[in-house]
Short mmCIF file of C-alpha atoms and ligand atoms in Angstrom, two decimals:
data_model
loop_
_atom_site.label_atom_id
_atom_site.label_comp_id
_atom_site.label_asym_id
_atom_site.label_seq_id
_atom_site.Cartn_x
_atom_site.Cartn_y
_atom_site.Cartn_z
CA MET L 1498 83.39 110.07 78.12
CA LEU L 1499 86.32 109.35 80.34
CA GLU L 1500 89.80 108.97 78.81
CA ILE L 1501 92.08 106.74 80.90
CA ILE L 1502 95.85 106.71 80.30
CA GLN L 1503 97.81 103.95 82.03
CA LEU L 1504 101.42 104.86 82.99
CA PRO L 1505 103.65 102.01 84.12
CA VAL L 1506 106.24 103.27 86.68
CA LEU L 1507 108.76 101.84 89.12
CA ASN L 1508 108.82 98.05 89.15
CA ASP L 1509 105.19 97.26 88.79
CA ASN L 1510 103.10 100.37 89.65
CA TYR L 1511 100.40 101.79 87.43
CA ILE L 1512 99.50 105.56 87.58
CA TYR L 1513 96.24 106.51 85.83
CA LEU L 1514 95.55 109.84 84.20
CA LEU L 1515 91.83 110.56 83.82
CA HIS L 1516 90.59 113.15 81.42
CA GLU L 1517 86.98 114.27 80.99
CA PRO L 1518 86.93 115.84 77.57
CA VAL L 1519 83.69 117.90 77.86
CA GLY L 1520 84.80 120.05 80.76
CA GLY L 1521 88.46 119.43 79.98
CA LYS L 1522 89.13 118.25 83.60
CA THR L 1523 92.09 115.99 84.42
CA ALA L 1524 92.90 113.88 87.46
CA VAL L 1525 95.63 111.49 88.32
CA VAL L 1526 95.14 108.38 90.49
CA ASP L 1527 97.95 107.35 92.85
CA PRO L 1528 100.93 109.26 91.47
CA ALA L 1529 103.91 107.28 92.73
CA LEU L 1530 106.10 109.76 90.92
CA ALA L 1531 105.62 113.22 89.48
CA GLN L 1532 107.82 113.36 86.42
CA PRO L 1533 106.07 110.72 84.24
CA VAL L 1534 102.80 112.42 84.99
CA LEU L 1535 104.14 115.88 84.08
CA ASP L 1536 105.61 114.48 80.85
CA GLU L 1537 102.31 112.90 79.87
CA LEU L 1538 100.29 116.00 80.73
CA GLN L 1539 102.58 118.11 78.62
CA ARG L 1540 102.48 115.68 75.70
CA ARG L 1541 98.60 115.82 75.71
CA GLY L 1542 98.25 119.47 76.56
CA TRP L 1543 96.25 118.71 79.71
CA HIS L 1544 96.20 120.70 82.99
CA LEU L 1545 96.13 118.66 86.17
CA ASP L 1546 93.06 119.57 88.33
CA PHE L 1547 93.02 116.72 90.92
CA ILE L 1548 95.02 114.01 92.57
CA PHE L 1549 93.03 111.06 93.81
CA ASN L 1550 94.86 108.93 96.40
CA THR L 1551 93.58 105.50 97.47
CA HIS L 1552 95.89 105.17 100.46
CA HIS L 1553 98.98 106.69 102.06
CA HIS L 1554 101.79 104.33 100.91
CA SER L 1555 104.68 106.10 99.23
CA ASP L 1556 104.27 104.31 95.93
CA HIS L 1557 100.82 106.00 95.73
CA VAL L 1558 101.45 109.51 97.04
CA GLY L 1559 105.15 109.99 96.18
CA GLY L 1560 104.36 112.55 93.39
CA ASN L 1561 101.74 114.52 95.38
CA LEU L 1562 103.63 117.54 96.44
CA ALA L 1563 105.69 118.07 93.26
CA LEU L 1564 102.45 117.83 91.18
CA LYS L 1565 100.61 120.18 93.42
CA GLN L 1566 103.42 122.68 93.34
CA HIS L 1567 103.53 122.43 89.52
CA SER L 1568 99.80 122.61 88.81
CA GLY L 1569 97.96 123.87 91.85
CA CYS L 1570 95.80 120.75 91.76
CA ARG L 1571 93.62 119.74 94.64
CA ILE L 1572 94.44 116.51 96.49
CA LEU L 1573 91.57 114.24 97.44
CA ALA L 1574 92.40 111.40 99.74
CA PRO L 1575 91.05 109.18 102.58
CA GLN L 1576 89.83 111.00 105.65
CA ALA L 1577 91.29 108.28 107.90
CA ASP L 1578 94.74 108.97 106.40
CA SER L 1579 94.52 112.75 106.49
CA HIS L 1580 97.54 112.99 108.74
CA ARG L 1581 99.80 110.97 106.42
CA ILE L 1582 98.73 112.18 102.98
CA PRO L 1583 101.15 114.88 101.65
CA GLY L 1584 99.25 117.99 100.64
CA ILE L 1585 95.75 116.74 101.21
CA ASP L 1586 92.98 119.28 100.49
CA GLN L 1587 89.75 117.30 100.75
CA ALA L 1588 89.17 114.26 102.96
CA LEU L 1589 86.98 111.49 101.57
CA SER L 1590 84.83 108.91 103.43
CA ASP L 1591 82.69 105.99 102.47
CA GLY L 1592 79.63 107.12 100.47
CA ASP L 1593 81.07 110.45 99.39
CA LYS L 1594 80.52 111.64 95.79
CA ILE L 1595 83.00 113.63 93.81
CA ALA L 1596 83.00 114.98 90.24
CA LEU L 1597 85.60 115.17 87.56
CA GLY L 1598 83.77 117.50 85.21
CA ALA L 1599 80.75 115.53 84.07
CA VAL L 1600 82.02 112.17 85.43
CA ASN L 1601 80.76 111.26 88.92
CA PHE L 1602 82.68 109.00 91.33
CA SER L 1603 81.45 107.27 94.41
CA ILE L 1604 83.95 106.71 97.22
CA LEU L 1605 83.88 103.27 98.96
CA ALA L 1606 85.87 102.57 102.05
CA THR L 1607 87.80 99.30 101.64
CA PRO L 1608 90.00 98.85 104.75
CA GLY L 1609 92.33 95.90 104.89
CA HIS L 1610 95.58 96.70 103.09
CA THR L 1611 95.65 99.91 105.10
CA SER L 1612 93.04 101.07 107.63
CA GLY L 1613 92.11 104.10 105.62
CA HIS L 1614 92.09 102.71 102.10
CA ILE L 1615 89.35 103.93 99.72
CA VAL L 1616 88.50 103.19 96.13
CA PHE L 1617 87.02 105.42 93.36
CA TYR L 1618 84.10 104.06 91.38
CA ALA L 1619 82.65 105.92 88.39
CA ASP L 1620 79.05 104.76 88.46
CA GLU L 1621 78.03 105.54 84.91
CA GLU L 1622 81.30 104.63 83.25
CA GLN L 1623 81.55 101.54 85.36
CA VAL L 1624 85.22 101.84 86.07
CA LEU L 1625 86.90 101.21 89.39
CA PHE L 1626 90.24 102.50 90.64
CA CYS L 1627 90.99 100.19 93.53
CA GLY L 1628 94.57 100.95 94.47
CA ASP L 1629 95.99 98.04 96.48
CA THR L 1630 92.67 96.51 97.64
CA LEU L 1631 91.91 94.28 94.68
CA PHE L 1632 94.47 93.05 92.18
CA VAL L 1633 94.07 90.94 89.07
CA MET L 1634 93.63 87.43 90.60
CA GLY L 1635 94.77 88.69 93.97
CA CYS L 1636 94.28 91.17 96.86
CA GLY L 1637 96.47 93.52 98.86
CA ARG L 1638 98.51 92.34 101.81
CA LEU L 1639 97.00 92.99 105.19
CA PHE L 1640 99.40 95.59 106.55
CA GLU L 1641 97.02 97.43 108.93
CA GLY L 1642 93.57 95.73 108.60
CA SER L 1643 92.14 92.40 109.73
CA PRO L 1644 91.16 89.54 107.42
CA GLU L 1645 87.54 90.28 108.34
CA GLN L 1646 87.84 93.87 107.16
CA MET L 1647 89.49 92.84 103.85
CA TRP L 1648 86.87 90.13 103.23
CA GLN L 1649 84.13 92.67 103.72
CA SER L 1650 85.89 95.15 101.45
CA LEU L 1651 86.26 92.54 98.70
CA GLN L 1652 82.64 91.56 99.02
CA LYS L 1653 81.74 95.21 98.43
CA LEU L 1654 83.77 95.31 95.24
CA ARG L 1655 82.49 91.92 94.17
CA ALA L 1656 78.93 93.32 94.27
CA LEU L 1657 79.65 95.99 91.63
CA PRO L 1658 78.20 95.39 88.17
CA PRO L 1659 80.04 92.46 86.41
CA GLN L 1660 81.13 94.60 83.42
CA THR L 1661 82.94 97.09 85.71
CA LYS L 1662 86.50 97.60 84.61
CA VAL L 1663 89.04 97.07 87.40
CA TYR L 1664 92.07 99.39 87.32
CA CYS L 1665 94.46 98.30 90.15
CA ALA L 1666 97.69 99.92 91.08
CA HIS L 1667 100.11 97.07 90.48
CA GLU L 1668 100.95 94.54 87.76
CA TYR L 1669 101.10 91.55 90.08
CA THR L 1670 99.04 89.28 87.79
CA LEU L 1671 101.49 86.57 86.81
CA ALA L 1672 102.54 85.78 90.44
CA ASN L 1673 98.90 86.03 91.60
CA GLY L 1674 97.73 83.72 88.86
CA ARG L 1675 100.42 81.18 89.72
CA PHE L 1676 99.20 81.23 93.32
CA ALA L 1677 95.54 81.07 92.25
CA LEU L 1678 96.34 77.88 90.34
CA THR L 1679 97.59 76.23 93.55
CA VAL L 1680 94.17 76.87 95.07
CA GLU L 1681 92.06 75.98 92.02
CA PRO L 1682 94.14 73.92 89.63
CA ASP L 1683 90.98 72.65 87.84
CA ASN L 1684 89.36 76.03 87.33
CA ALA L 1685 89.00 76.14 83.49
CA VAL L 1686 88.50 79.91 83.27
CA LEU L 1687 91.59 80.48 85.42
CA ASN L 1688 93.70 78.09 83.29
CA ALA L 1689 92.58 79.80 80.08
CA ARG L 1690 93.31 83.19 81.60
CA MET L 1691 96.75 82.27 82.71
CA GLY L 1692 97.50 81.30 79.14
CA GLU L 1693 96.50 84.76 78.02
CA VAL L 1694 98.37 86.47 80.88
CA LYS L 1695 101.63 84.62 80.14
CA LYS L 1696 101.45 85.70 76.53
CA LEU L 1697 100.71 89.31 77.41
CA ARG L 1698 103.50 89.57 79.95
CA SER L 1699 106.00 87.92 77.62
CA GLU L 1700 105.30 90.87 75.33
CA ASN L 1701 105.32 93.35 78.30
CA ILE L 1702 101.70 94.23 77.75
CA PRO L 1703 99.65 95.17 80.82
CA THR L 1704 97.08 92.66 82.07
CA VAL L 1705 95.21 95.49 83.73
CA PRO L 1706 92.33 96.42 83.47
CA SER L 1707 90.35 93.40 84.42
CA THR L 1708 86.61 93.15 85.04
CA ILE L 1709 84.56 92.28 88.09
CA ALA L 1710 83.13 89.32 86.16
CA LEU L 1711 86.59 87.95 85.36
CA GLU L 1712 87.69 88.35 88.96
CA ARG L 1713 84.63 86.63 90.20
CA ALA L 1714 85.54 83.66 87.93
CA THR L 1715 89.25 83.45 88.70
CA ASN L 1716 90.29 85.43 91.83
CA PRO L 1717 90.55 83.03 94.75
CA PHE L 1718 90.06 85.95 97.23
CA PHE L 1719 86.69 86.69 95.61
CA ARG L 1720 85.85 83.03 95.71
CA ALA L 1721 86.29 82.09 99.40
CA ASP L 1722 82.64 81.07 99.60
CA GLU L 1723 82.85 78.74 96.56
CA ALA L 1724 82.65 75.05 97.36
CA SER L 1725 85.68 74.35 95.14
CA VAL L 1726 87.81 76.84 97.02
CA LYS L 1727 86.67 75.64 100.47
CA ALA L 1728 87.47 72.07 99.42
CA ALA L 1729 90.89 73.12 98.06
CA VAL L 1730 91.98 74.47 101.38
CA GLY L 1731 90.66 71.41 103.17
CA GLN L 1732 87.85 73.29 105.01
CA PRO L 1733 84.64 72.27 103.23
CA ASP L 1734 82.49 73.35 106.21
CA ALA L 1735 84.41 76.46 107.18
CA SER L 1736 83.03 80.03 106.98
CA PRO L 1737 84.00 82.15 103.95
CA LEU L 1738 85.95 84.37 106.31
CA ALA L 1739 87.99 81.39 107.67
CA VAL L 1740 88.69 80.26 104.10
CA PHE L 1741 89.63 83.80 103.03
CA THR L 1742 91.96 84.08 106.02
CA GLU L 1743 93.64 80.73 105.14
CA ILE L 1744 94.15 81.67 101.50
CA ARG L 1745 95.61 85.07 102.49
CA LYS L 1746 97.94 83.34 104.83
CA ARG L 1747 99.06 80.90 102.17
CA LYS L 1748 99.68 83.70 99.67
CA ASP L 1749 101.86 85.55 102.17
CA LYS L 1750 104.17 82.51 102.24
CA PHE L 1751 103.94 81.66 98.47
ZN1 ZN Z 3170 99.99 99.99 99.26
FE1 FE Z 3171 101.14 99.88 96.28
#
């Protein structure tokens, strides 16, 4: 129903081209650059209808204006970031619904990495485009939000159906996994996954998408309320928020 094309750009960014074949509608999520998107559109004979931005950072909106100029596409982006999203046409807030042809997306607000960050969740397809909020075995740095905001945002994503595919905006998996192992060295699923991740990266194959289920089993930032993680940071009786805050602090210094 929804074709998803993953374009690796810059050092470690992923741009996603989404194509709904029935209505022939196409969107791009977080175009860091315009040219790789234009090349791919041309190769496939697709016309760009929408840009979806998760947040205002330049490695997510860098291609906005050139793509809009080229295609006349509409730019949908967070309401809270309206003043700093180049070319924004439609401002999105938590709970909004948008459509790419026959595919419906729900907008969830996930502040933390930035104050206005949103994610795009296709309910029926069970695919999530989460920008820099959730990464494979990691989460975004807290540039504008508080640990409490990010912990709440991650809990929102953690509650999505387990089979949901997670398309994040960066290939940070190897470094994230190495850090995750310092928190939970005895997590068997994590260890097995790191084996797979190392093999994939040695062949330059993306480790994205992940799934919510896999993140629940291996992502320390999803697991701040697990006894094993609380114990690992030496705070067996601390609140999940305190544990999350401590893990985030450690990762910043890792
Ligand atoms: Zn960012
Ligand atoms: Fe980014």
